[in-house]
PDB file of C-alpha atoms in Angstrom:
ATOM      1  CA  TYR U 180      94.923 116.658  58.122  1.00 57.00           C
ATOM      2  CA  GLU U 181      98.503 117.547  57.784  1.00 66.00           C
ATOM      3  CA  ASN U 182      99.875 120.869  58.110  1.00 67.00           C
ATOM      4  CA  ILE U 183      96.420 122.023  58.631  1.00 71.00           C
ATOM      5  CA  GLY U 184      97.723 125.344  59.674  1.00 67.00           C
ATOM      6  CA  ASN U 185      99.594 126.055  56.794  1.00 76.00           C
ATOM      7  CA  MET U 186      96.391 126.303  54.851  1.00 81.00           C
ATOM      8  CA  GLU U 187      95.489 130.018  53.398  1.00 83.00           C
ATOM      9  CA  ILE U 188      91.641 131.103  53.746  1.00 85.00           C
ATOM     10  CA  THR U 189      92.029 133.929  50.658  1.00 84.00           C
ATOM     11  CA  ARG U 190      88.961 134.898  50.886  1.00 85.00           C
ATOM     12  CA  ALA U 191      87.752 135.573  55.195  1.00 87.00           C
ATOM     13  CA  ILE U 192      84.535 137.905  54.679  1.00 90.00           C
ATOM     14  CA  ARG U 193      83.817 140.164  57.767  1.00 90.00           C
ATOM     15  CA  GLN U 194      79.752 140.098  58.438  1.00 89.00           C
ATOM     16  CA  HIS U 195      78.458 144.005  58.938  1.00 91.00           C
ATOM     17  CA  ALA U 196      75.496 144.474  59.655  1.00 90.00           C
ATOM     18  CA  ALA U 197      73.497 148.289  60.356  1.00 90.00           C
ATOM     19  CA  GLY U 198      70.319 148.063  62.156  1.00 86.00           C
ATOM     20  CA  THR U 199      67.387 147.731  64.864  1.00 82.00           C
ATOM     21  CA  ARG U 200      64.763 145.566  66.244  1.00 81.00           C
ATOM     22  CA  GLY U 201      64.501 143.209  63.205  1.00 79.00           C
ATOM     23  CA  VAL U 202      64.977 145.504  60.404  1.00 87.00           C
ATOM     24  CA  TYR U 203      69.440 145.005  59.226  1.00 86.00           C
ATOM     25  CA  ARG U 204      71.046 145.791  56.553  1.00 92.00           C
ATOM     26  CA  MET U 205      74.132 143.018  56.352  1.00 90.00           C
ATOM     27  CA  VAL U 206      77.973 144.339  54.325  1.00 93.00           C
ATOM     28  CA  LEU U 207      80.093 141.967  53.392  1.00 92.00           C
ATOM     29  CA  VAL U 208      83.139 142.899  53.954  1.00 92.00           C
ATOM     30  CA  GLU U 209      86.624 140.857  51.584  1.00 91.00           C
ATOM     31  CA  GLN U 210      89.770 140.519  54.700  1.00 91.00           C
ATOM     32  CA  LYS U 211      93.015 139.793  53.555  1.00 91.00           C
ATOM     33  CA  PRO U 212      94.219 136.293  52.545  1.00 89.00           C
ATOM     34  CA  MET U 213      94.576 134.586  56.367  1.00 88.00           C
ATOM     35  CA  MET U 214      96.279 131.478  57.029  1.00 88.00           C
ATOM     36  CA  LEU U 215      94.118 129.046  58.947  1.00 85.00           C
ATOM     37  CA  SER U 216      96.614 129.179  62.138  1.00 86.00           C
ATOM     38  CA  GLU U 217      95.803 132.396  62.230  1.00 89.00           C
ATOM     39  CA  PHE U 218      91.789 132.175  61.882  1.00 86.00           C
ATOM     40  CA  LYS U 219      91.613 129.603  63.746  1.00 85.00           C
ATOM     41  CA  GLU U 220      92.758 132.200  66.733  1.00 87.00           C
ATOM     42  CA  ILE U 221      90.908 134.108  66.416  1.00 86.00           C
ATOM     43  CA  ALA U 222      88.120 131.529  66.976  1.00 83.00           C
ATOM     44  CA  GLU U 223      89.161 131.205  69.835  1.00 84.00           C
ATOM     45  CA  HIS U 224      89.447 134.492  71.196  1.00 84.00           C
ATOM     46  CA  LYS U 225      87.464 134.731  74.311  1.00 79.00           C
ATOM     47  CA  ASP U 226      85.478 137.539  73.345  1.00 76.00           C
ATOM     48  CA  ASN U 227      84.255 134.977  70.255  1.00 72.00           C
ATOM     49  CA  MET U 228      83.448 131.692  72.548  1.00 70.00           C
ATOM     50  CA  PRO U 229      80.732 130.615  74.456  1.00 62.00           C
ATOM     51  CA  SER U 230      80.534 130.653  78.524  1.00 59.00           C
ATOM     52  CA  SER U 231      81.792 126.889  79.621  1.00 58.00           C
ATOM     53  CA  SER U 232      77.970 126.319  80.982  1.00 55.00           C
ATOM     54  CA  GLY U 233      77.049 127.389  77.641  1.00 56.00           C
ATOM     55  CA  ALA U 234      75.143 130.171  79.424  1.00 59.00           C
ATOM     56  CA  ASP U 235      75.142 133.657  78.565  1.00 57.00           C
ATOM     57  CA  ARG U 236      76.913 136.299  80.608  1.00 60.00           C
ATOM     58  CA  ALA U 237      72.928 136.306  82.597  1.00 60.00           C
ATOM     59  CA  GLY U 238      72.751 132.545  82.925  1.00 63.00           C
ATOM     60  CA  ASN U 239      70.442 131.939  79.906  1.00 61.00           C
ATOM     61  CA  THR U 240      70.051 128.663  78.087  1.00 66.00           C
ATOM     62  CA  GLU U 241      66.637 128.613  76.503  1.00 76.00           C
ATOM     63  CA  PRO U 242      67.673 128.844  72.764  1.00 79.00           C
ATOM     64  CA  ALA U 243      65.654 131.813  72.056  1.00 80.00           C
ATOM     65  CA  ASP U 244      67.496 133.586  74.842  1.00 75.00           C
ATOM     66  CA  LEU U 245      70.490 132.989  72.847  1.00 74.00           C
ATOM     67  CA  GLU U 246      68.671 133.611  69.775  1.00 78.00           C
ATOM     68  CA  ARG U 247      68.262 137.317  71.298  1.00 77.00           C
ATOM     69  CA  LYS U 248      71.234 137.692  73.227  1.00 76.00           C
ATOM     70  CA  PHE U 249      72.628 137.002  69.012  1.00 74.00           C
ATOM     71  CA  TRP U 250      70.535 139.412  67.682  1.00 76.00           C
ATOM     72  CA  LYS U 251      71.289 141.714  70.268  1.00 77.00           C
ATOM     73  CA  ASN U 252      75.193 141.951  69.742  1.00 77.00           C
ATOM     74  CA  VAL U 253      75.374 141.737  66.280  1.00 79.00           C
ATOM     75  CA  THR U 254      75.937 145.398  65.369  1.00 84.00           C
ATOM     76  CA  VAL U 255      78.614 145.069  67.855  1.00 83.00           C
ATOM     77  CA  ARG U 256      80.833 141.665  66.832  1.00 81.00           C
ATOM     78  CA  ALA U 257      80.629 141.730  63.540  1.00 85.00           C
ATOM     79  CA  PRO U 258      81.259 137.726  62.854  1.00 85.00           C
ATOM     80  CA  LEU U 259      84.278 136.495  60.519  1.00 87.00           C
ATOM     81  CA  TYR U 260      83.842 133.353  58.146  1.00 85.00           C
ATOM     82  CA  GLY U 261      86.594 131.100  55.907  1.00 81.00           C
ATOM     83  CA  ALA U 262      84.389 131.370  52.550  1.00 69.00           C
ATOM     84  CA  ASP U 263      85.658 130.613  49.800  1.00 64.00           C
ATOM     85  CA  ILE U 264      88.542 127.808  50.243  1.00 66.00           C
ATOM     86  CA  SER U 265      89.069 125.009  48.877  1.00 65.00           C
ATOM     87  CA  GLY U 266      87.650 121.830  49.854  1.00 64.00           C
ATOM     88  CA  SER U 267      85.841 121.211  53.176  1.00 66.00           C
ATOM     89  CA  LEU U 268      87.718 120.105  57.060  1.00 69.00           C
ATOM     90  CA  PHE U 269      85.175 117.712  57.148  1.00 72.00           C
ATOM     91  CA  ASP U 270      86.507 114.321  56.923  1.00 73.00           C
ATOM     92  CA  ASP U 271      84.574 112.246  54.184  1.00 73.00           C
ATOM     93  CA  LYS U 272      84.190 109.372  56.096  1.00 78.00           C
ATOM     94  CA  GLY U 273      82.274 111.256  59.013  1.00 76.00           C
ATOM     95  CA  LYS U 274      79.386 109.847  60.068  1.00 77.00           C
ATOM     96  CA  GLY U 275      76.242 112.310  60.889  1.00 77.00           C
ATOM     97  CA  TRP U 276      75.729 116.429  59.805  1.00 75.00           C
ATOM     98  CA  ASN U 277      79.034 116.690  57.186  1.00 73.00           C
ATOM     99  CA  LEU U 278      79.249 119.961  55.061  1.00 71.00           C
ATOM    100  CA  ARG U 279      81.172 117.814  52.886  1.00 70.00           C
ATOM    101  CA  ARG U 280      77.250 115.664  52.102  1.00 72.00           C
ATOM    102  CA  LEU U 281      75.260 118.204  52.351  1.00 74.00           C
ATOM    103  CA  ASN U 282      72.494 116.326  49.725  1.00 73.00           C
ATOM    104  CA  THR U 283      71.169 119.710  48.457  1.00 76.00           C
ATOM    105  CA  VAL U 284      69.010 120.128  45.427  1.00 82.00           C
ATOM    106  CA  LEU U 285      71.696 121.178  44.024  1.00 78.00           C
ATOM    107  CA  SER U 286      74.169 118.178  44.643  1.00 74.00           C
ATOM    108  CA  ASN U 287      71.353 116.431  43.851  1.00 77.00           C
ATOM    109  CA  VAL U 288      70.659 117.862  40.525  1.00 84.00           C
ATOM    110  CA  LEU U 289      74.751 118.188  39.455  1.00 80.00           C
ATOM    111  CA  LYS U 290      74.658 113.206  40.194  1.00 80.00           C
ATOM    112  CA  GLU U 291      71.885 113.239  37.349  1.00 78.00           C
ATOM    113  CA  ALA U 292      73.975 115.538  34.898  1.00 70.00           C
TER     114      ALA U 292
END
């Protein structure tokens, strides 16, 4: 992609969570517009990256352990999503799982119409 760093995310959303024991309330807060390069910098911050081994700080690598870690920390670090952008960063020619080709009920109905 050419000039991908110049792409603007007009409505990045930060997902704030409050709650405990499996009951959470989510509040989605629109952020100011940001460039994709700024979003990438936030996403690649060391606090947002998994360890190089794929384990958490306690050395757990099992999906259930990582899921527990996620829910334990969901109220501490609000995730940031690049929402409502036109287009996709997925290559249309890519093989395998691709957000451009989710094959949802809605996309199937739209094809038939």
